[in-house]
Every structure is written in C-alpha cells, then in structure tokens.
PDB file of N, CA and C in Angstrom:
ATOM      1  N   MET A   1       5.521  32.222  15.160  1.00  0.00           N
ATOM      2  CA  MET A   1       5.791  31.970  16.442  1.00  0.00           C
ATOM      3  C   MET A   1       7.554  31.126  16.227  1.00  0.00           C
ATOM      4  N   ASN A   2       8.547  32.354  17.383  1.00  0.00           N
ATOM      5  CA  ASN A   2       9.725  32.127  17.862  1.00  0.00           C
ATOM      6  C   ASN A   2       9.782  31.668  19.049  1.00  0.00           C
ATOM      7  N   ASN A   3      10.157  30.934  19.007  1.00  0.00           N
ATOM      8  CA  ASN A   3      11.132  30.299  20.220  1.00  0.00           C
ATOM      9  C   ASN A   3       9.739  30.729  21.495  1.00  0.00           C
ATOM     10  N   PRO A   4       8.859  30.677  22.116  1.00  0.00           N
ATOM     11  CA  PRO A   4       8.538  30.979  23.141  1.00  0.00           C
ATOM     12  C   PRO A   4       8.730  30.427  24.622  1.00  0.00           C
ATOM     13  N   ASP A   5       9.015  30.793  25.521  1.00  0.00           N
ATOM     14  CA  ASP A   5       9.377  30.654  26.866  1.00  0.00           C
ATOM     15  C   ASP A   5       8.914  29.850  27.477  1.00  0.00           C
ATOM     16  N   ASN A   6       6.958  30.073  27.212  1.00  0.00           N
ATOM     17  CA  ASN A   6       5.988  28.750  28.172  1.00  0.00           C
ATOM     18  C   ASN A   6       5.331  27.839  26.222  1.00  0.00           C
ATOM     19  N   ASP A   7       4.788  27.056  27.390  1.00  0.00           N
ATOM     20  CA  ASP A   7       4.001  26.335  26.371  1.00  0.00           C
ATOM     21  C   ASP A   7       2.922  26.761  25.901  1.00  0.00           C
ATOM     22  N   VAL A   8       2.147  26.622  24.630  1.00  0.00           N
ATOM     23  CA  VAL A   8       1.074  27.417  24.210  1.00  0.00           C
ATOM     24  C   VAL A   8      -0.286  26.723  23.942  1.00  0.00           C
ATOM     25  N   ASP A   9      -1.170  27.081  24.958  1.00  0.00           N
ATOM     26  CA  ASP A   9      -2.017  26.378  24.338  1.00  0.00           C
ATOM     27  C   ASP A   9      -3.918  27.419  23.982  1.00  0.00           C
ATOM     28  N   ALA A  10      -2.895  28.179  23.746  1.00  0.00           N
ATOM     29  CA  ALA A  10      -4.317  29.547  23.148  1.00  0.00           C
ATOM     30  C   ALA A  10      -3.408  31.317  23.261  1.00  0.00           C
ATOM     31  N   LEU A  11      -4.013  31.409  21.944  1.00  0.00           N
ATOM     32  CA  LEU A  11      -3.367  33.342  21.308  1.00  0.00           C
ATOM     33  C   LEU A  11      -4.519  33.609  20.993  1.00  0.00           C
ATOM     34  N   THR A  12      -4.240  35.267  20.840  1.00  0.00           N
ATOM     35  CA  THR A  12      -5.000  36.023  20.304  1.00  0.00           C
ATOM     36  C   THR A  12      -3.862  37.184  19.676  1.00  0.00           C
ATOM     37  N   LEU A  13      -3.739  36.770  18.420  1.00  0.00           N
ATOM     38  CA  LEU A  13      -3.474  38.478  17.830  1.00  0.00           C
ATOM     39  C   LEU A  13      -3.825  39.133  16.745  1.00  0.00           C
ATOM     40  N   ARG A  14      -3.971  40.909  16.644  1.00  0.00           N
ATOM     41  CA  ARG A  14      -4.199  41.692  15.699  1.00  0.00           C
ATOM     42  C   ARG A  14      -3.422  41.780  14.687  1.00  0.00           C
ATOM     43  N   ILE A  15      -4.113  41.971  13.556  1.00  0.00           N
ATOM     44  CA  ILE A  15      -2.978  42.607  12.715  1.00  0.00           C
ATOM     45  C   ILE A  15      -3.246  43.433  12.010  1.00  0.00           C
ATOM     46  N   ASP A  16      -3.059  44.801  11.651  1.00  0.00           N
ATOM     47  CA  ASP A  16      -3.605  45.752  11.180  1.00  0.00           C
ATOM     48  C   ASP A  16      -3.308  45.944   9.621  1.00  0.00           C
ATOM     49  N   TYR A  17      -3.221  46.417   8.664  1.00  0.00           N
ATOM     50  CA  TYR A  17      -3.343  46.712   7.684  1.00  0.00           C
ATOM     51  C   TYR A  17      -4.149  48.042   6.732  1.00  0.00           C
ATOM     52  N   ASP A  18      -2.977  48.233   5.566  1.00  0.00           N
ATOM     53  CA  ASP A  18      -3.514  49.775   5.107  1.00  0.00           C
ATOM     54  C   ASP A  18      -5.351  48.820   4.107  1.00  0.00           C
ATOM     55  N   THR A  19      -6.170  49.268   4.735  1.00  0.00           N
ATOM     56  CA  THR A  19      -7.137  49.492   3.721  1.00  0.00           C
ATOM     57  C   THR A  19      -7.629  50.223   2.027  1.00  0.00           C
ATOM     58  N   ALA A  20      -6.404  50.939   1.455  1.00  0.00           N
ATOM     59  CA  ALA A  20      -6.262  51.650   1.037  1.00  0.00           C
ATOM     60  C   ALA A  20      -5.681  50.714   0.128  1.00  0.00           C
ATOM     61  N   ALA A  21      -4.742  50.371  -0.035  1.00  0.00           N
ATOM     62  CA  ALA A  21      -4.027  49.407  -0.691  1.00  0.00           C
ATOM     63  C   ALA A  21      -4.409  48.159  -0.841  1.00  0.00           C
ATOM     64  N   LEU A  22      -4.851  47.155   0.388  1.00  0.00           N
ATOM     65  CA  LEU A  22      -5.384  45.614   0.537  1.00  0.00           C
ATOM     66  C   LEU A  22      -6.569  45.455   0.888  1.00  0.00           C
ATOM     67  N   THR A  23      -7.326  44.142   0.584  1.00  0.00           N
ATOM     68  CA  THR A  23      -8.256  43.734   1.221  1.00  0.00           C
ATOM     69  C   THR A  23      -8.611  42.001   1.598  1.00  0.00           C
ATOM     70  N   TYR A  24      -8.608  42.371   2.696  1.00  0.00           N
ATOM     71  CA  TYR A  24      -8.203  40.932   3.228  1.00  0.00           C
ATOM     72  C   TYR A  24      -9.438  39.658   2.704  1.00  0.00           C
ATOM     73  N   ILE A  25      -9.239  38.330   2.822  1.00  0.00           N
ATOM     74  CA  ILE A  25      -9.339  37.264   2.018  1.00  0.00           C
ATOM     75  C   ILE A  25      -9.852  36.331   2.724  1.00  0.00           C
ATOM     76  N   SER A  26      -9.029  35.739   3.580  1.00  0.00           N
ATOM     77  CA  SER A  26      -8.926  35.102   4.224  1.00  0.00           C
ATOM     78  C   SER A  26      -7.338  34.084   4.705  1.00  0.00           C
ATOM     79  N   CYS A  27      -8.273  34.239   5.892  1.00  0.00           N
ATOM     80  CA  CYS A  27      -6.794  33.255   6.947  1.00  0.00           C
ATOM     81  C   CYS A  27      -7.031  31.827   7.157  1.00  0.00           C
ATOM     82  N   SER A  28      -5.863  31.476   7.464  1.00  0.00           N
ATOM     83  CA  SER A  28      -6.265  29.342   7.838  1.00  0.00           C
ATOM     84  C   SER A  28      -4.920  29.755   8.608  1.00  0.00           C
ATOM     85  N   GLU A  29      -5.049  27.967   9.804  1.00  0.00           N
ATOM     86  CA  GLU A  29      -4.233  27.739  10.021  1.00  0.00           C
ATOM     87  C   GLU A  29      -2.501  27.721   9.282  1.00  0.00           C
ATOM     88  N   GLY A  30      -1.503  28.100  10.192  1.00  0.00           N
ATOM     89  CA  GLY A  30      -0.323  27.456   9.986  1.00  0.00           C
ATOM     90  C   GLY A  30      -0.044  26.165  10.326  1.00  0.00           C
ATOM     91  N   THR A  31       1.237  26.180   9.944  1.00  0.00           N
ATOM     92  CA  THR A  31       2.030  24.139  10.474  1.00  0.00           C
ATOM     93  C   THR A  31       2.498  24.230  11.548  1.00  0.00           C
ATOM     94  N   LEU A  32       2.290  25.519  12.298  1.00  0.00           N
ATOM     95  CA  LEU A  32       2.465  24.992  13.803  1.00  0.00           C
ATOM     96  C   LEU A  32       1.509  24.817  14.639  1.00  0.00           C
ATOM     97  N   VAL A  33       0.929  23.267  15.051  1.00  0.00           N
ATOM     98  CA  VAL A  33      -0.382  23.639  15.935  1.00  0.00           C
ATOM     99  C   VAL A  33      -0.272  22.807  17.309  1.00  0.00           C
ATOM    100  N   PRO A  34      -1.074  22.724  18.031  1.00  0.00           N
ATOM    101  CA  PRO A  34      -0.776  22.113  19.443  1.00  0.00           C
ATOM    102  C   PRO A  34      -0.586  20.648  19.052  1.00  0.00           C
ATOM    103  N   SER A  35      -0.418  20.357  20.115  1.00  0.00           N
ATOM    104  CA  SER A  35      -0.636  18.315  19.454  1.00  0.00           C
ATOM    105  C   SER A  35      -2.225  18.371  19.326  1.00  0.00           C
ATOM    106  N   GLY A  36      -2.730  17.671  19.386  1.00  0.00           N
ATOM    107  CA  GLY A  36      -3.967  17.447  18.832  1.00  0.00           C
ATOM    108  C   GLY A  36      -4.130  17.894  18.494  1.00  0.00           C
ATOM    109  N   GLY A  37      -3.949  19.186  17.737  1.00  0.00           N
ATOM    110  CA  GLY A  37      -4.551  20.159  16.218  1.00  0.00           C
ATOM    111  C   GLY A  37      -5.769  20.994  17.536  1.00  0.00           C
ATOM    112  N   TRP A  38      -5.914  22.475  16.776  1.00  0.00           N
ATOM    113  CA  TRP A  38      -6.768  23.486  17.732  1.00  0.00           C
ATOM    114  C   TRP A  38      -7.891  23.111  18.264  1.00  0.00           C
ATOM    115  N   THR A  39      -8.786  23.462  19.055  1.00  0.00           N
ATOM    116  CA  THR A  39      -9.992  23.424  18.779  1.00  0.00           C
ATOM    117  C   THR A  39     -11.079  24.117  18.524  1.00  0.00           C
ATOM    118  N   LEU A  40     -10.722  25.264  18.636  1.00  0.00           N
ATOM    119  CA  LEU A  40     -10.817  26.443  18.080  1.00  0.00           C
ATOM    120  C   LEU A  40      -9.930  27.036  17.721  1.00  0.00           C
ATOM    121  N   PHE A  41     -10.297  27.723  16.077  1.00  0.00           N
ATOM    122  CA  PHE A  41      -9.165  28.330  15.337  1.00  0.00           C
ATOM    123  C   PHE A  41     -10.049  29.335  14.613  1.00  0.00           C
ATOM    124  N   ASN A  42     -10.135  30.285  15.310  1.00  0.00           N
ATOM    125  CA  ASN A  42     -10.883  31.462  13.884  1.00  0.00           C
ATOM    126  C   ASN A  42     -10.224  32.680  13.711  1.00  0.00           C
ATOM    127  N   CYS A  43     -10.152  33.806  12.316  1.00  0.00           N
ATOM    128  CA  CYS A  43     -10.286  35.016  12.394  1.00  0.00           C
ATOM    129  C   CYS A  43     -11.242  35.607  11.216  1.00  0.00           C
ATOM    130  N   ASN A  44     -11.119  36.679  12.233  1.00  0.00           N
ATOM    131  CA  ASN A  44     -11.909  38.155  12.036  1.00  0.00           C
ATOM    132  C   ASN A  44     -11.579  39.555  11.527  1.00  0.00           C
ATOM    133  N   GLU A  45     -12.480  39.786  10.452  1.00  0.00           N
ATOM    134  CA  GLU A  45     -12.103  41.392  10.466  1.00  0.00           C
ATOM    135  C   GLU A  45     -12.585  42.402  10.717  1.00  0.00           C
ATOM    136  N   ILE A  46     -12.327  42.359  12.505  1.00  0.00           N
ATOM    137  CA  ILE A  46     -13.019  43.056  13.174  1.00  0.00           C
ATOM    138  C   ILE A  46     -12.266  44.078  13.231  1.00  0.00           C
ATOM    139  N   PRO A  47     -11.858  45.542  13.854  1.00  0.00           N
ATOM    140  CA  PRO A  47     -12.857  46.452  12.198  1.00  0.00           C
ATOM    141  C   PRO A  47     -12.248  46.211  11.077  1.00  0.00           C
ATOM    142  N   LEU A  48     -12.808  47.084  10.239  1.00  0.00           N
ATOM    143  CA  LEU A  48     -12.138  47.142   8.834  1.00  0.00           C
ATOM    144  C   LEU A  48     -10.781  47.623   8.820  1.00  0.00           C
ATOM    145  N   GLY A  49      -9.510  46.858   8.475  1.00  0.00           N
ATOM    146  CA  GLY A  49      -8.226  47.199   8.605  1.00  0.00           C
ATOM    147  C   GLY A  49      -7.702  46.570   9.736  1.00  0.00           C
ATOM    148  N   THR A  50      -8.434  45.565  10.443  1.00  0.00           N
ATOM    149  CA  THR A  50      -7.722  44.749  11.617  1.00  0.00           C
ATOM    150  C   THR A  50      -8.328  43.558  11.509  1.00  0.00           C
ATOM    151  N   VAL A  51      -7.430  42.023  11.320  1.00  0.00           N
ATOM    152  CA  VAL A  51      -7.683  41.387  11.808  1.00  0.00           C
ATOM    153  C   VAL A  51      -7.093  40.244  12.428  1.00  0.00           C
ATOM    154  N   VAL A  52      -7.988  39.684  13.311  1.00  0.00           N
ATOM    155  CA  VAL A  52      -7.754  38.925  14.800  1.00  0.00           C
ATOM    156  C   VAL A  52      -7.891  37.473  14.790  1.00  0.00           C
ATOM    157  N   VAL A  53      -6.780  37.233  15.305  1.00  0.00           N
ATOM    158  CA  VAL A  53      -6.537  35.527  14.735  1.00  0.00           C
ATOM    159  C   VAL A  53      -6.955  34.909  16.476  1.00  0.00           C
ATOM    160  N   ALA A  54      -7.424  34.229  15.984  1.00  0.00           N
ATOM    161  CA  ALA A  54      -7.707  33.088  17.771  1.00  0.00           C
ATOM    162  C   ALA A  54      -7.555  32.160  18.032  1.00  0.00           C
ATOM    163  N   GLY A  55      -7.268  31.028  19.057  1.00  0.00           N
ATOM    164  CA  GLY A  55      -7.245  29.877  18.731  1.00  0.00           C
ATOM    165  C   GLY A  55      -7.310  29.185  20.394  1.00  0.00           C
ATOM    166  N   PHE A  56      -7.750  28.235  20.718  1.00  0.00           N
ATOM    167  CA  PHE A  56      -6.913  27.420  22.314  1.00  0.00           C
ATOM    168  C   PHE A  56      -7.456  26.233  21.685  1.00  0.00           C
ATOM    169  N   SER A  57      -6.839  25.393  22.554  1.00  0.00           N
ATOM    170  CA  SER A  57      -6.569  24.266  22.146  1.00  0.00           C
ATOM    171  C   SER A  57      -6.414  23.536  23.647  1.00  0.00           C
ATOM    172  N   THR A  58      -6.654  21.864  24.092  1.00  0.00           N
ATOM    173  CA  THR A  58      -6.561  21.296  25.198  1.00  0.00           C
ATOM    174  C   THR A  58      -5.344  21.056  25.092  1.00  0.00           C
ATOM    175  N   GLY A  59      -4.230  21.081  24.078  1.00  0.00           N
ATOM    176  CA  GLY A  59      -3.273  20.102  23.628  1.00  0.00           C
ATOM    177  C   GLY A  59      -2.415  21.320  23.716  1.00  0.00           C
ATOM    178  N   THR A  60      -1.137  21.385  23.606  1.00  0.00           N
ATOM    179  CA  THR A  60      -0.104  22.413  23.285  1.00  0.00           C
ATOM    180  C   THR A  60       1.065  23.092  22.547  1.00  0.00           C
ATOM    181  N   ILE A  61       1.619  23.874  21.912  1.00  0.00           N
ATOM    182  CA  ILE A  61       3.074  23.742  21.402  1.00  0.00           C
ATOM    183  C   ILE A  61       3.929  23.632  22.166  1.00  0.00           C
ATOM    184  N   PRO A  62       4.721  23.075  22.199  1.00  0.00           N
ATOM    185  CA  PRO A  62       6.332  23.183  23.227  1.00  0.00           C
ATOM    186  C   PRO A  62       6.711  24.394  23.375  1.00  0.00           C
ATOM    187  N   ALA A  63       7.211  24.596  24.564  1.00  0.00           N
ATOM    188  CA  ALA A  63       7.675  26.204  24.870  1.00  0.00           C
ATOM    189  C   ALA A  63       9.218  25.856  23.404  1.00  0.00           C
ATOM    190  N   GLY A  64       9.675  26.470  22.937  1.00  0.00           N
ATOM    191  CA  GLY A  64      11.253  26.329  21.896  1.00  0.00           C
ATOM    192  C   GLY A  64      10.528  26.472  20.884  1.00  0.00           C
ATOM    193  N   SER A  65       9.528  26.092  20.721  1.00  0.00           N
ATOM    194  CA  SER A  65       8.376  25.666  18.787  1.00  0.00           C
ATOM    195  C   SER A  65       8.964  27.281  17.868  1.00  0.00           C
ATOM    196  N   ASN A  66       9.509  26.517  16.892  1.00  0.00           N
ATOM    197  CA  ASN A  66       9.279  27.864  16.097  1.00  0.00           C
ATOM    198  C   ASN A  66       8.294  27.189  14.787  1.00  0.00           C
ATOM    199  N   GLY A  67       7.338  27.938  14.178  1.00  0.00           N
ATOM    200  CA  GLY A  67       6.925  28.429  13.028  1.00  0.00           C
ATOM    201  C   GLY A  67       5.954  29.662  12.514  1.00  0.00           C
ATOM    202  N   VAL A  68       4.965  28.735  11.671  1.00  0.00           N
ATOM    203  CA  VAL A  68       3.585  29.668  11.679  1.00  0.00           C
ATOM    204  C   VAL A  68       2.759  29.421  12.001  1.00  0.00           C
ATOM    205  N   ILE A  69       1.993  30.692  12.737  1.00  0.00           N
ATOM    206  CA  ILE A  69       0.672  30.212  13.579  1.00  0.00           C
ATOM    207  C   ILE A  69      -0.338  30.375  12.302  1.00  0.00           C
ATOM    208  N   ALA A  70      -0.022  30.635  11.324  1.00  0.00           N
ATOM    209  CA  ALA A  70      -1.794  31.855  11.346  1.00  0.00           C
ATOM    210  C   ALA A  70      -0.713  31.953   9.185  1.00  0.00           C
ATOM    211  N   GLN A  71      -1.830  32.027   8.392  1.00  0.00           N
ATOM    212  CA  GLN A  71      -1.215  32.676   7.091  1.00  0.00           C
ATOM    213  C   GLN A  71      -2.714  32.942   6.508  1.00  0.00           C
ATOM    214  N   LEU A  72      -2.082  34.464   6.110  1.00  0.00           N
ATOM    215  CA  LEU A  72      -3.055  35.582   5.713  1.00  0.00           C
ATOM    216  C   LEU A  72      -2.962  35.928   4.288  1.00  0.00           C
ATOM    217  N   THR A  73      -4.251  36.300   3.448  1.00  0.00           N
ATOM    218  CA  THR A  73      -4.381  36.282   2.196  1.00  0.00           C
ATOM    219  C   THR A  73      -5.269  37.439   1.803  1.00  0.00           C
ATOM    220  N   PHE A  74      -4.561  38.499   1.108  1.00  0.00           N
ATOM    221  CA  PHE A  74      -4.983  39.685   1.021  1.00  0.00           C
ATOM    222  C   PHE A  74      -4.644  39.783  -0.539  1.00  0.00           C
ATOM    223  N   ASP A  75      -5.779  40.844  -1.016  1.00  0.00           N
ATOM    224  CA  ASP A  75      -5.852  40.985  -2.297  1.00  0.00           C
ATOM    225  C   ASP A  75      -5.340  42.697  -2.622  1.00  0.00           C
ATOM    226  N   VAL A  76      -4.187  43.048  -3.311  1.00  0.00           N
ATOM    227  CA  VAL A  76      -3.636  44.102  -3.780  1.00  0.00           C
ATOM    228  C   VAL A  76      -4.897  45.170  -4.821  1.00  0.00           C
ATOM    229  N   THR A  77      -5.211  46.101  -3.828  1.00  0.00           N
ATOM    230  CA  THR A  77      -6.725  46.465  -4.123  1.00  0.00           C
ATOM    231  C   THR A  77      -6.042  48.298  -4.872  1.00  0.00           C
ATOM    232  N   CYS A  78      -5.050  48.708  -4.873  1.00  0.00           N
ATOM    233  CA  CYS A  78      -5.218  49.968  -5.043  1.00  0.00           C
ATOM    234  C   CYS A  78      -4.410  49.937  -6.138  1.00  0.00           C
ATOM    235  N   GLY A  79      -5.296  51.327  -7.238  1.00  0.00           N
ATOM    236  CA  GLY A  79      -4.835  51.410  -8.697  1.00  0.00           C
ATOM    237  C   GLY A  79      -3.770  52.480  -8.711  1.00  0.00           C
ATOM    238  N   SER A  80      -3.050  52.639  -8.020  1.00  0.00           N
ATOM    239  CA  SER A  80      -1.520  53.550  -8.819  1.00  0.00           C
ATOM    240  C   SER A  80      -0.660  51.866  -7.720  1.00  0.00           C
ATOM    241  N   CYS A  81      -1.317  51.305  -7.784  1.00  0.00           N
ATOM    242  CA  CYS A  81       0.576  50.474  -7.054  1.00  0.00           C
ATOM    243  C   CYS A  81       1.044  50.286  -8.319  1.00  0.00           C
ATOM    244  N   ALA A  82       2.522  49.572  -8.426  1.00  0.00           N
ATOM    245  CA  ALA A  82       2.899  49.118  -8.688  1.00  0.00           C
ATOM    246  C   ALA A  82       4.121  47.666  -8.928  1.00  0.00           C
ATOM    247  N   GLN A  83       4.426  47.713  -9.267  1.00  0.00           N
ATOM    248  CA  GLN A  83       5.368  45.385  -9.217  1.00  0.00           C
ATOM    249  C   GLN A  83       6.295  46.332  -7.900  1.00  0.00           C
ATOM    250  N   ASN A  84       5.828  44.936  -6.807  1.00  0.00           N
ATOM    251  CA  ASN A  84       7.027  45.345  -6.149  1.00  0.00           C
ATOM    252  C   ASN A  84       6.751  46.128  -5.517  1.00  0.00           C
ATOM    253  N   ASP A  85       5.855  46.872  -4.844  1.00  0.00           N
ATOM    254  CA  ASP A  85       5.409  47.577  -4.102  1.00  0.00           C
ATOM    255  C   ASP A  85       4.743  46.518  -2.669  1.00  0.00           C
ATOM    256  N   THR A  86       4.918  47.409  -1.800  1.00  0.00           N
ATOM    257  CA  THR A  86       5.172  46.263  -0.409  1.00  0.00           C
ATOM    258  C   THR A  86       4.051  47.219   0.759  1.00  0.00           C
ATOM    259  N   PHE A  87       3.656  46.793   1.111  1.00  0.00           N
ATOM    260  CA  PHE A  87       2.519  47.703   2.050  1.00  0.00           C
ATOM    261  C   PHE A  87       2.444  46.680   3.511  1.00  0.00           C
ATOM    262  N   PRO A  88       3.016  47.460   4.518  1.00  0.00           N
ATOM    263  CA  PRO A  88       2.641  46.737   5.906  1.00  0.00           C
ATOM    264  C   PRO A  88       1.988  46.658   6.812  1.00  0.00           C
ATOM    265  N   LEU A  89       2.410  44.781   7.400  1.00  0.00           N
ATOM    266  CA  LEU A  89       0.401  44.224   8.357  1.00  0.00           C
ATOM    267  C   LEU A  89       1.488  44.972   9.538  1.00  0.00           C
ATOM    268  N   THR A  90       1.060  45.151  10.055  1.00  0.00           N
ATOM    269  CA  THR A  90       1.298  45.608  11.328  1.00  0.00           C
ATOM    270  C   THR A  90       0.875  44.334  12.745  1.00  0.00           C
ATOM    271  N   PRO A  91       1.716  43.725  13.405  1.00  0.00           N
ATOM    272  CA  PRO A  91       0.742  43.071  14.612  1.00  0.00           C
ATOM    273  C   PRO A  91       0.930  43.490  15.879  1.00  0.00           C
ATOM    274  N   HIS A  92       0.705  43.414  16.532  1.00  0.00           N
ATOM    275  CA  HIS A  92       0.240  44.177  18.088  1.00  0.00           C
ATOM    276  C   HIS A  92      -0.629  43.409  18.639  1.00  0.00           C
ATOM    277  N   THR A  93      -0.750  43.624  20.070  1.00  0.00           N
ATOM    278  CA  THR A  93      -1.685  42.276  20.975  1.00  0.00           C
ATOM    279  C   THR A  93      -1.268  41.123  20.517  1.00  0.00           C
ATOM    280  N   PHE A  94       0.056  40.514  21.127  1.00  0.00           N
ATOM    281  CA  PHE A  94      -0.122  39.277  20.470  1.00  0.00           C
ATOM    282  C   PHE A  94      -0.016  38.399  22.230  1.00  0.00           C
ATOM    283  N   GLU A  95      -1.259  37.788  21.934  1.00  0.00           N
ATOM    284  CA  GLU A  95      -1.376  36.590  23.653  1.00  0.00           C
ATOM    285  C   GLU A  95      -1.650  35.875  23.458  1.00  0.00           C
TER     286      GLU A  95
END
C-alpha cells in the first residue's frame, strides 16, 4: 500500500496469475498492519488462478502509510521455464 488518502480498516484485493506457470502456495500478513492488528486476515484461491486477500480491523492503518499488506508465495511449475523468467501477477479490485 502506498500513501492512501484515508485511514484503512478493511481491504479486499484480487490478484490473478498464470496457472500454467505458477501454483499458489500461501499468503501471510505483510508488515503494514492496523493498530491492534487484524481482527480477521485471510487469503483464498477462488477460482483457480485468482487469490483473494481480505481483512478487517477495529484499528486503522493511518492515511499516508506505506508498506506491504500481504506476502504471497508461489511455486514455479512450468516445465519449459528458464532461469530469470518472469510471470505477471495482476492485481485488481482493490477496495
């Protein structure tokens, strides 16, 4: 998250990825958390190829904050991949 205009106490983020090249492994909270921590923070792969990250809190992340909201881990699974190949992660529906 980079410099939000308002305090943040809830979020939803969808991230699409290429299932022919990557397998979703896990997701964890990033270093930018609301005061008092997240009341609920969860990540789900719904549908295959899309990870939905959601959280809410009674505290807030102050406006103007910068940091990592979530850390996602993927395995590279394509048989024809070469060293230093890259694969897009497409974030959208950030609320």
